[in-house]
Amino acid sequence: MYGNYNRRNIGLQFFRDDLIFVAKPILFMSAVKEIHVNGRLQEINAEGERTLLSVLREDLDLTGAKYGCGEGQCSACTVLVDGVPTRSCLTSVSEIEGRKIATIESLEKEGHLHPVQQAFLDHEALQCAYCASGMILSAVGLLQKNPNPSEAQIVRGMNGNICRCGTYQRIIAAIKDAAKTLKTGAA
Amino acid sequence: MNLGEPIESVEMSGNFSESENSFEPDQYELREALPYRFDLDRRHFFKILGCGVVTLFLADEVFGQESGSRSRGRNNQRPQDISAWLHIGEDGIVSVFTGKVEVGQNVRTSLTQAVAEELHVSVDSIRLTMADTALTPYDAGTFGSRSTPDMGSQLRMISALAREALVDLAVDHFKTGRGDLSAADGKIVRKDATESVSYADLARGRQLVRSATAVDLVPASRWKVAGTSVRKVNGRACVTGGHKYTSDLKLPGMLYGKVLRPPTFGASATSVDTAAANAIPGVTVVHDGMFIGVTAPNSQTATRALEAIHAEWTSQPQISSAELFEHLKKTARQGGGGFNLGSVETGLAEAEHKLEQTYTIAYIAHAPLEPRAALADWENGKLKVWTGTQRPFGVRSDLAKAFGISEENVRVIAPDTGSAYGGKHTGEAAIEAARLAKAVGKPVKLVWTREEEFTWAYFRPAGVIEIKSGVRKDGVITAWEFHNYNSGGSGIRTPYEIAHQKIESHSADSPLRQGSYRGLAATANHFARESHMDELASALKLDPFDFRMKNLREPRLRAVLEAAAKAFGWGKSTPAKDHGFGISLGAEKGSYLATCAEVFLDRDREAVKVTRAVVAFECGAVVNPDQLKNQIEGALMMGIGGALFEAIQFEKGKIKNPHFAKYRLPRFSDSPQIEVVLVNRTDLPSAGAGETPIVGIAPAISNAIFAASGVRLRSMPMAPQGLKI
Ligand code: FES
Ligand code: FES
């Protein structure tokens, strides 16, 4: 399912493409007993067809991932699944059994913000900040795949994320900046 | 940001506002003021926060004197009595209380800055408690761009007052004169810097209360903290997922609620069968009059329970999008008040060129990324509700009415909210959650789905605007007649010097529920006016910039128009093939702006893209330049949506596009390069600026499309299905 995440496209096409998944058939009914989140196994007891988003938020109180649309259009619900940005509103818990989930809550390490988080603060890429978790994790995924993205690549890579407050230019600047920091950090 | 208040909506300073203004406020903005019910007595402050120094802002005493220029009277329903208070504790922590709400306009930060400035303390030592009806003073709501001008100056006054109180205490402490003392870094310091005493030490063991009358404030030209780009004060919690929005809150034993919605507006249920839903383990169905809702241990079970309810509905015939504008014209009422100057007939007779045009504006949705949400908890007949609203005190009153309890038994808390843009003046989710919680005797959280938010909230009004104008060959406008049907009166006055004018706003029957929105009707009115200005300029073959300057006297407007043109390079270059430049001008709520846009017409893809935008903005003294730029950029982005593709489609009482998949919001790929030029007038009071920057972009785009193609688009949105030119 999260493979579909990369099928983003610019503009209207993107919308039609993704609508397909709104009417996703329910395939999994058995209960899921544990999931691997933020570096540890968490016991849960969730019907398999429940969304990863609802289980993270309601059962584990990891509320950093947000509900914005429930239909794959805004990416406010983004988490990393085996390092890949994934819309948790379209992902059932049964699909992620055995995989490693990372949410925004795990990005700060020992009091140090991830360079992408820091860059969002530095560029004030925040108004209401409701989109921030999804934006930051999408950017982390983007920079993992492409450590040196051009502006056009950032736009294409991030186009599935909505910021209704319209901080797009700041987010682009923040991602460029974080790319630089990550490179010097690695060198 | 957010949103339009009646009295100031058409009030402006400067030349073109001198004449008596008799517009009715936008009808959908009128709200009765709540009776004042602040019941804290003074000891209460110390009971909550311990000993220290408290200062209060008495709205009546100070604000009454200050606002001589504002119309008092029936519309001026500002809060009475205490409207803000501040406490300096024995630990030196400064606790400030205001009824304003943070909805992404970063007012938490700018208000904190105002306190830091006057009190000479660091931003970190300030705790701002906002929007809690049990702790903060009454506030009518966070809208109308009033937070900065009103609350900002009130907090500055009580901070200055606290500073002076501390100086007084230090006079005793050092046995010296006031002239020997000054405040710095949370301390009172002696002139020769030999000795100092911290605020914490001065506050220890005290129960000192002072209330503000007139206080000397630091003038903007000498601001040190205010006027700088302090970062969002709770930014770290925002990037780590730590901040709890209403929709993130959880209480022990809490259940998840959902409400059954009719299939069409105005439909009522003729039969309801809830047996299957009730049979789902953990589910309770609540059926009370028209209200049908469920609670469940998690949100998906609640959704499933809702789907298991079988109901039959009646429906009524209703207007659809296709007939909308005709309907608005047909049901329009006589203009209320209006503005008249000279005689339009005389003006038209003097004109050498006349023009009559109609413009239309679709309904659009606020679509805040956090939908309406509420968490309700009853305890011993008392109700506590957390909800994302711009009017916590208004929602408290709505809840009290709905449940027949007194307001003292209702507490509403509005956590920093996932935006609003004028769309969260109401408390539907709060009432629904409270009804369910009451039935099940447990806390209930209710979060609207995106579809509910698109359907059962309210919309920015649609409208039809008709303009008739006359102009002389030399470019002087002689006549201006302007009628707005349904979308409202904000920003309806023309800022240009025209001898003969008739301007009216007409209410009409709106088929959809409509309400406040960032910038209110000023967006529609600016779109029509500034497009029309461009049409006149082009008919006369005059440069759109020169034509505007020719008819403009107000210096603040001339200044922003010149600043924008200069930064954009207006008149310095010709656009490339399929590119066009457009310009617009406007003013609203004490802010002045000019916008230049460049568009690119992608003829192959039948698309239009705004590639570059320059905004020159002036709102008096700038409190936080970077936050202000952020608001201007954001408003501009939001404005692109309404200008080009956002429109609510409806048919037979149903919203046809209640999803992001069918209601297109601006995305990264829609974002132009944005340049903001701030005209900082430290000699003028600060106006709020979260709303006004939205009004300039639509006409600038329209004018740029015309420049690129010769085609004039007079309906917002201009390119809902792409652009076939
Ligand atoms: S909530 Fe998952 S994409 Fe919008
Ligand atoms: S900051 Fe509000 S949605 Fe992005």
Coordinates of C-alpha atoms in Angstrom, one line a residue, chain B residues 144-510:
Chain B
G144 CA -11.7 41.0 12.6
S145 CA -8.0 41.4 12.8
R146 CA -8.4 42.9 16.2
S147 CA -6.0 40.8 18.2
T148 CA -2.9 42.9 17.4
P149 CA -4.5 46.4 17.7
D150 CA -6.6 45.7 20.8
M151 CA -5.1 42.8 22.8
G152 CA -1.6 43.7 21.8
S153 CA -1.9 47.2 23.2
Q154 CA -3.8 46.0 26.3
L155 CA -1.1 43.6 27.1
R156 CA 1.5 46.2 26.5
M157 CA -0.2 48.4 29.0
I158 CA -0.6 45.9 31.8
S159 CA 3.0 44.9 31.2
A160 CA 4.2 48.5 31.5
L161 CA 2.0 48.9 34.6
A162 CA 3.6 45.8 36.2
R163 CA 7.0 47.2 35.4
E164 CA 6.1 50.5 37.1
A165 CA 4.7 48.6 40.1
L166 CA 8.0 46.7 40.4
V167 CA 9.9 50.0 40.3
D168 CA 7.7 51.2 43.1
L169 CA 8.5 48.1 45.1
A170 CA 12.2 48.6 44.4
V171 CA 12.0 52.2 45.6
D172 CA 11.1 50.8 49.0
H173 CA 13.6 48.0 48.7
F174 CA 16.6 50.3 48.0
K175 CA 15.2 53.4 49.8
T176 CA 16.0 55.5 46.8
G177 CA 14.1 57.6 44.3
R178 CA 12.4 56.3 41.1
G179 CA 14.8 58.2 39.0
D180 CA 17.6 56.0 40.3
L181 CA 16.0 52.8 39.0
S182 CA 15.3 51.1 35.7
A183 CA 14.0 47.7 34.5
A184 CA 16.2 45.3 32.6
D185 CA 16.3 41.5 32.1
G186 CA 13.7 40.7 34.8
K187 CA 15.4 42.9 37.3
I188 CA 15.2 46.4 38.7
V189 CA 18.7 47.9 38.4
R190 CA 20.2 51.0 40.1
K191 CA 21.5 53.6 37.8
D192 CA 25.1 53.0 38.8
A193 CA 24.6 49.3 38.2
T194 CA 25.9 48.5 41.7
E195 CA 22.8 46.8 42.9
S196 CA 19.8 45.0 41.4
V197 CA 16.8 43.1 42.6
S198 CA 15.0 40.4 40.6
Y199 CA 11.2 40.6 39.9
A200 CA 10.9 37.3 41.7
D201 CA 12.4 38.8 44.9
L202 CA 10.2 41.8 44.6
A203 CA 7.1 39.7 44.1
R204 CA 7.8 37.4 47.0
G205 CA 5.0 37.4 49.7
R206 CA 3.1 40.2 47.9
Q207 CA -0.6 40.4 47.0
L208 CA -0.4 43.5 45.0
V209 CA -3.1 44.4 42.4
R210 CA -3.0 47.3 40.1
S211 CA -5.3 48.2 37.3
A212 CA -4.4 50.1 34.2
T213 CA -5.5 53.6 33.3
A214 CA -3.3 55.5 31.0
V215 CA 0.3 54.2 30.9
D216 CA 3.2 55.4 28.8
L217 CA 4.3 52.8 26.3
V218 CA 7.6 52.3 24.6
P219 CA 7.1 54.0 21.2
A220 CA 7.5 51.6 18.3
S221 CA 10.6 53.5 17.1
R222 CA 12.3 52.3 20.3
W223 CA 11.0 48.7 20.4
K224 CA 13.6 46.1 21.1
V225 CA 11.7 42.8 21.3
A226 CA 8.5 43.8 19.6
G227 CA 9.4 44.7 16.0
T228 CA 11.8 41.7 15.7
S229 CA 11.3 38.3 14.3
V230 CA 11.0 36.2 17.4
R231 CA 10.3 32.6 16.5
K232 CA 7.0 30.9 17.2
V233 CA 7.1 30.5 21.0
N234 CA 5.8 26.9 21.0
G235 CA 7.5 26.0 17.7
R236 CA 9.4 23.1 19.2
A237 CA 6.2 21.3 20.3
C238 CA 4.9 21.8 16.8
V239 CA 7.8 20.1 15.0
T240 CA 8.0 17.2 17.5
G241 CA 4.4 16.2 17.5
G242 CA 4.2 17.3 21.1
H243 CA 1.5 20.0 20.8
K244 CA -2.0 18.6 21.5
Y245 CA -4.7 20.0 19.3
T246 CA -8.3 19.4 20.4
S247 CA -8.4 16.3 18.1
D248 CA -5.4 14.9 19.9
L249 CA -6.8 15.1 23.4
K250 CA -7.7 12.0 25.4
L251 CA -9.3 11.5 28.8
P252 CA -9.6 8.3 30.9
G253 CA -12.6 6.3 29.8
M254 CA -13.2 8.5 26.8
L255 CA -15.4 7.3 24.0
Y256 CA -15.5 8.4 20.3
G257 CA -18.6 10.0 18.9
K258 CA -20.2 10.4 15.5
V259 CA -23.3 12.0 14.3
L260 CA -25.7 10.8 11.7
R261 CA -26.2 13.4 9.0
P262 CA -29.1 13.8 6.7
P263 CA -28.4 12.9 3.0
T264 CA -29.5 16.4 1.9
F265 CA -29.8 19.9 3.5
G266 CA -33.1 20.3 5.3
A267 CA -34.0 16.6 5.2
S268 CA -35.8 15.1 8.1
A269 CA -35.9 11.5 9.2
T270 CA -39.3 9.7 8.8
S271 CA -38.1 6.4 10.3
V272 CA -35.0 5.4 12.1
D273 CA -33.9 1.8 12.9
T274 CA -30.9 1.7 15.3
A275 CA -31.1 -1.9 16.4
A276 CA -28.2 -3.2 14.3
A277 CA -26.0 -0.3 15.5
N278 CA -26.9 -0.9 19.1
A279 CA -26.0 -4.5 18.8
I280 CA -22.4 -3.8 18.0
P281 CA -20.3 -4.3 21.2
G282 CA -19.4 -1.1 23.0
V283 CA -21.8 1.0 20.9
T284 CA -24.5 3.3 22.3
V285 CA -26.9 5.1 20.0
V286 CA -28.3 8.4 21.2
H287 CA -31.5 9.5 19.5
D288 CA -33.0 12.8 20.8
G289 CA -35.4 14.7 18.6
M290 CA -33.5 15.5 15.3
F291 CA -30.2 14.4 16.8
I292 CA -29.0 10.9 16.1
G293 CA -25.5 10.0 17.2
V294 CA -23.3 7.1 18.4
T295 CA -20.5 6.5 20.8
A296 CA -17.9 3.7 20.5
P297 CA -14.6 2.7 22.0
N298 CA -12.7 3.8 18.9
S299 CA -13.5 6.0 15.9
Q300 CA -13.8 3.2 13.3
T301 CA -16.3 1.3 15.4
A302 CA -18.3 4.5 15.7
T303 CA -18.2 4.9 11.9
R304 CA -19.4 1.3 11.5
A305 CA -22.2 1.9 13.9
L306 CA -23.3 4.9 12.0
E307 CA -23.4 2.9 8.8
A308 CA -25.5 0.3 10.5
I309 CA -28.3 2.8 11.3
H310 CA -31.1 2.6 8.7
A311 CA -33.1 5.8 8.3
E312 CA -35.6 7.1 5.8
W313 CA -35.5 10.7 4.9
T314 CA -37.7 13.3 3.2
S315 CA -36.1 15.9 1.1
Q316 CA -37.1 19.3 -0.3
P317 CA -36.4 20.9 -3.7
Q318 CA -33.5 23.3 -3.5
I319 CA -31.4 25.6 -5.6
S320 CA -28.3 24.1 -7.3
S321 CA -25.0 25.7 -8.3
A322 CA -26.2 26.2 -11.9
E323 CA -29.0 28.6 -10.9
L324 CA -27.1 30.3 -8.1
F325 CA -26.3 33.7 -9.5
E326 CA -29.7 34.2 -11.0
H327 CA -31.2 33.2 -7.7
L328 CA -29.1 35.7 -5.7
K329 CA -30.2 38.5 -8.0
K330 CA -33.8 37.5 -7.9
T331 CA -34.0 37.4 -4.1
A332 CA -31.8 40.4 -3.5
R333 CA -33.2 43.1 -1.2
Q334 CA -32.8 46.9 -1.4
G335 CA -29.3 47.9 -0.4
G336 CA -29.0 48.7 3.2
G337 CA -27.5 52.2 3.8
G338 CA -24.9 52.4 1.1
F339 CA -22.6 55.2 0.1
N340 CA -23.6 58.1 -2.1
L341 CA -21.6 61.0 -3.4
G342 CA -22.7 63.4 -6.1
S343 CA -24.9 61.9 -8.8
V344 CA -23.9 59.0 -10.9
E345 CA -26.0 60.3 -13.7
T346 CA -24.1 63.5 -13.8
G347 CA -20.8 61.6 -13.7
L348 CA -21.8 59.4 -16.5
A349 CA -22.8 62.4 -18.6
E350 CA -19.3 63.8 -18.1
A351 CA -17.7 60.6 -19.2
E352 CA -16.2 60.0 -22.6
H353 CA -16.1 56.2 -22.0
K354 CA -18.6 54.1 -20.2
L355 CA -18.4 50.5 -19.0
E356 CA -20.9 48.1 -17.4
Q357 CA -19.8 44.7 -16.2
T358 CA -20.8 41.8 -13.9
Y359 CA -18.6 39.7 -11.8
T360 CA -19.4 36.6 -9.9
I361 CA -17.9 34.8 -6.9
A362 CA -18.5 31.1 -6.0
Y363 CA -19.0 29.7 -2.5
I364 CA -15.8 28.4 -1.1
A365 CA -14.8 26.4 2.0
H366 CA -12.3 27.3 4.7
A367 CA -11.0 23.8 4.8
P368 CA -8.9 24.1 7.9
L369 CA -6.6 21.2 7.9
E370 CA -7.8 20.3 11.4
P371 CA -11.6 19.7 11.0
R372 CA -14.0 20.8 13.8
A373 CA -13.4 18.8 16.9
A374 CA -14.5 18.7 20.5
L375 CA -13.9 16.7 23.7
A376 CA -16.7 17.0 26.2
D377 CA -16.8 15.9 29.8
W378 CA -19.6 16.2 32.4
E379 CA -19.0 16.1 36.1
N380 CA -21.8 16.8 38.6
G381 CA -23.9 18.7 36.2
K382 CA -20.9 20.8 35.1
L383 CA -19.7 20.7 31.5
K384 CA -16.1 21.1 30.3
V385 CA -15.4 21.2 26.6
W386 CA -12.2 21.5 24.7
T387 CA -12.9 22.7 21.1
G388 CA -11.1 24.5 18.3
T389 CA -13.2 27.6 18.0
Q390 CA -12.5 31.3 17.4
R391 CA -15.2 32.2 19.9
P392 CA -14.8 30.2 23.1
F393 CA -17.1 32.5 25.1
G394 CA -19.7 32.4 22.4
V395 CA -19.6 28.6 22.4
R396 CA -19.9 28.6 26.2
S397 CA -23.1 30.6 25.8
D398 CA -24.4 28.2 23.0
L399 CA -23.7 25.2 25.2
A400 CA -25.4 26.8 28.2
K401 CA -28.5 27.4 26.1
A402 CA -28.5 24.0 24.5
F403 CA -28.4 22.2 27.8
G404 CA -30.4 24.6 29.9
I405 CA -27.6 25.2 32.4
S406 CA -26.0 28.5 33.5
E407 CA -22.8 29.7 31.9
E408 CA -21.0 29.4 35.2
N409 CA -21.4 25.6 34.8
V410 CA -19.8 25.5 31.4
R411 CA -16.1 25.8 30.8
V412 CA -14.8 26.0 27.2
I413 CA -11.1 25.7 26.4
A414 CA -9.7 26.3 22.9
P415 CA -6.3 24.8 22.6
D416 CA -4.0 26.2 19.9
T417 CA -6.0 25.2 16.8
G418 CA -5.2 23.7 13.4
S419 CA -6.3 26.9 11.7
A420 CA -9.7 28.5 11.2
Y421 CA -9.6 31.4 8.7
G422 CA -13.0 32.6 10.0
G423 CA -14.5 29.1 9.7
K424 CA -14.6 28.3 13.3
H425 CA -16.9 30.9 14.8
T426 CA -19.4 28.3 15.7
G427 CA -19.5 25.4 18.2
E428 CA -21.3 22.5 16.4
A429 CA -18.8 19.8 17.4
A430 CA -18.9 21.1 21.0
I431 CA -22.6 20.7 21.3
E432 CA -22.6 17.3 19.6
A433 CA -19.9 15.9 21.8
A434 CA -21.6 17.3 24.9
R435 CA -24.9 15.7 24.0
L436 CA -23.3 12.3 23.5
A437 CA -21.2 12.6 26.7
K438 CA -24.3 13.5 28.6
A439 CA -26.1 10.4 27.4
V440 CA -23.3 7.9 28.1
G441 CA -21.9 9.5 31.3
K442 CA -18.4 9.4 29.9
P443 CA -16.1 11.9 28.2
V444 CA -16.7 11.9 24.4
K445 CA -14.5 13.1 21.7
L446 CA -15.9 14.0 18.3
V447 CA -13.9 14.9 15.3
W448 CA -15.7 15.8 12.1
T449 CA -14.7 14.0 8.9
R450 CA -13.4 16.0 6.0
E451 CA -16.7 15.4 4.3
E452 CA -18.7 16.8 7.3
E453 CA -16.4 19.8 7.4
F454 CA -17.1 20.4 3.7
T455 CA -20.9 19.9 4.2
W456 CA -22.1 21.0 7.6
A457 CA -19.8 23.9 8.4
Y458 CA -20.5 27.2 6.6
F459 CA -19.1 28.8 3.4
R460 CA -17.7 32.1 2.3
P461 CA -20.7 33.7 0.6
A462 CA -21.1 33.6 -3.1
G463 CA -22.0 36.8 -4.8
V464 CA -22.8 38.8 -7.9
I465 CA -21.3 42.2 -8.4
E466 CA -22.4 44.8 -10.9
I467 CA -20.4 47.9 -11.8
K468 CA -21.2 50.8 -14.0
S469 CA -18.5 53.4 -14.5
G470 CA -17.6 56.4 -16.6
V471 CA -14.2 57.8 -17.3
R472 CA -12.8 60.8 -19.2
K473 CA -10.2 60.3 -22.0
D474 CA -7.5 61.8 -19.8
G475 CA -8.0 58.9 -17.3
V476 CA -10.1 60.7 -14.7
I477 CA -12.9 58.5 -13.4
T478 CA -16.2 60.5 -13.2
A479 CA -18.8 57.9 -12.2
W480 CA -18.8 54.7 -10.1
E481 CA -21.8 52.6 -9.3
F482 CA -21.2 49.4 -7.5
H483 CA -23.7 46.8 -6.3
N484 CA -22.8 43.6 -4.4
Y485 CA -25.5 41.0 -4.1
N486 CA -25.1 38.6 -1.2
S487 CA -21.4 38.5 -0.6
G488 CA -21.2 41.4 1.8
G489 CA -20.0 45.0 2.4
S490 CA -16.4 44.6 3.6
G491 CA -14.0 46.5 1.5
I492 CA -16.8 47.7 -0.8
R493 CA -15.8 51.4 -0.9
T494 CA -13.5 52.5 -3.7
P495 CA -10.2 54.1 -2.5
Y496 CA -10.0 56.2 -5.7
E497 CA -11.1 59.8 -5.9
I498 CA -14.4 59.7 -7.8
A499 CA -16.7 62.7 -7.7
H500 CA -19.9 60.7 -8.3
Q501 CA -20.5 57.4 -6.5
K502 CA -23.2 55.0 -5.5
I503 CA -22.2 51.9 -3.6
E504 CA -24.6 49.3 -2.2
S505 CA -24.5 46.0 -0.6
H506 CA -27.7 43.9 -1.0
S507 CA -28.5 40.8 1.1
A508 CA -30.2 37.9 -0.7
D509 CA -31.4 34.4 0.1
S510 CA -28.4 32.2 0.3

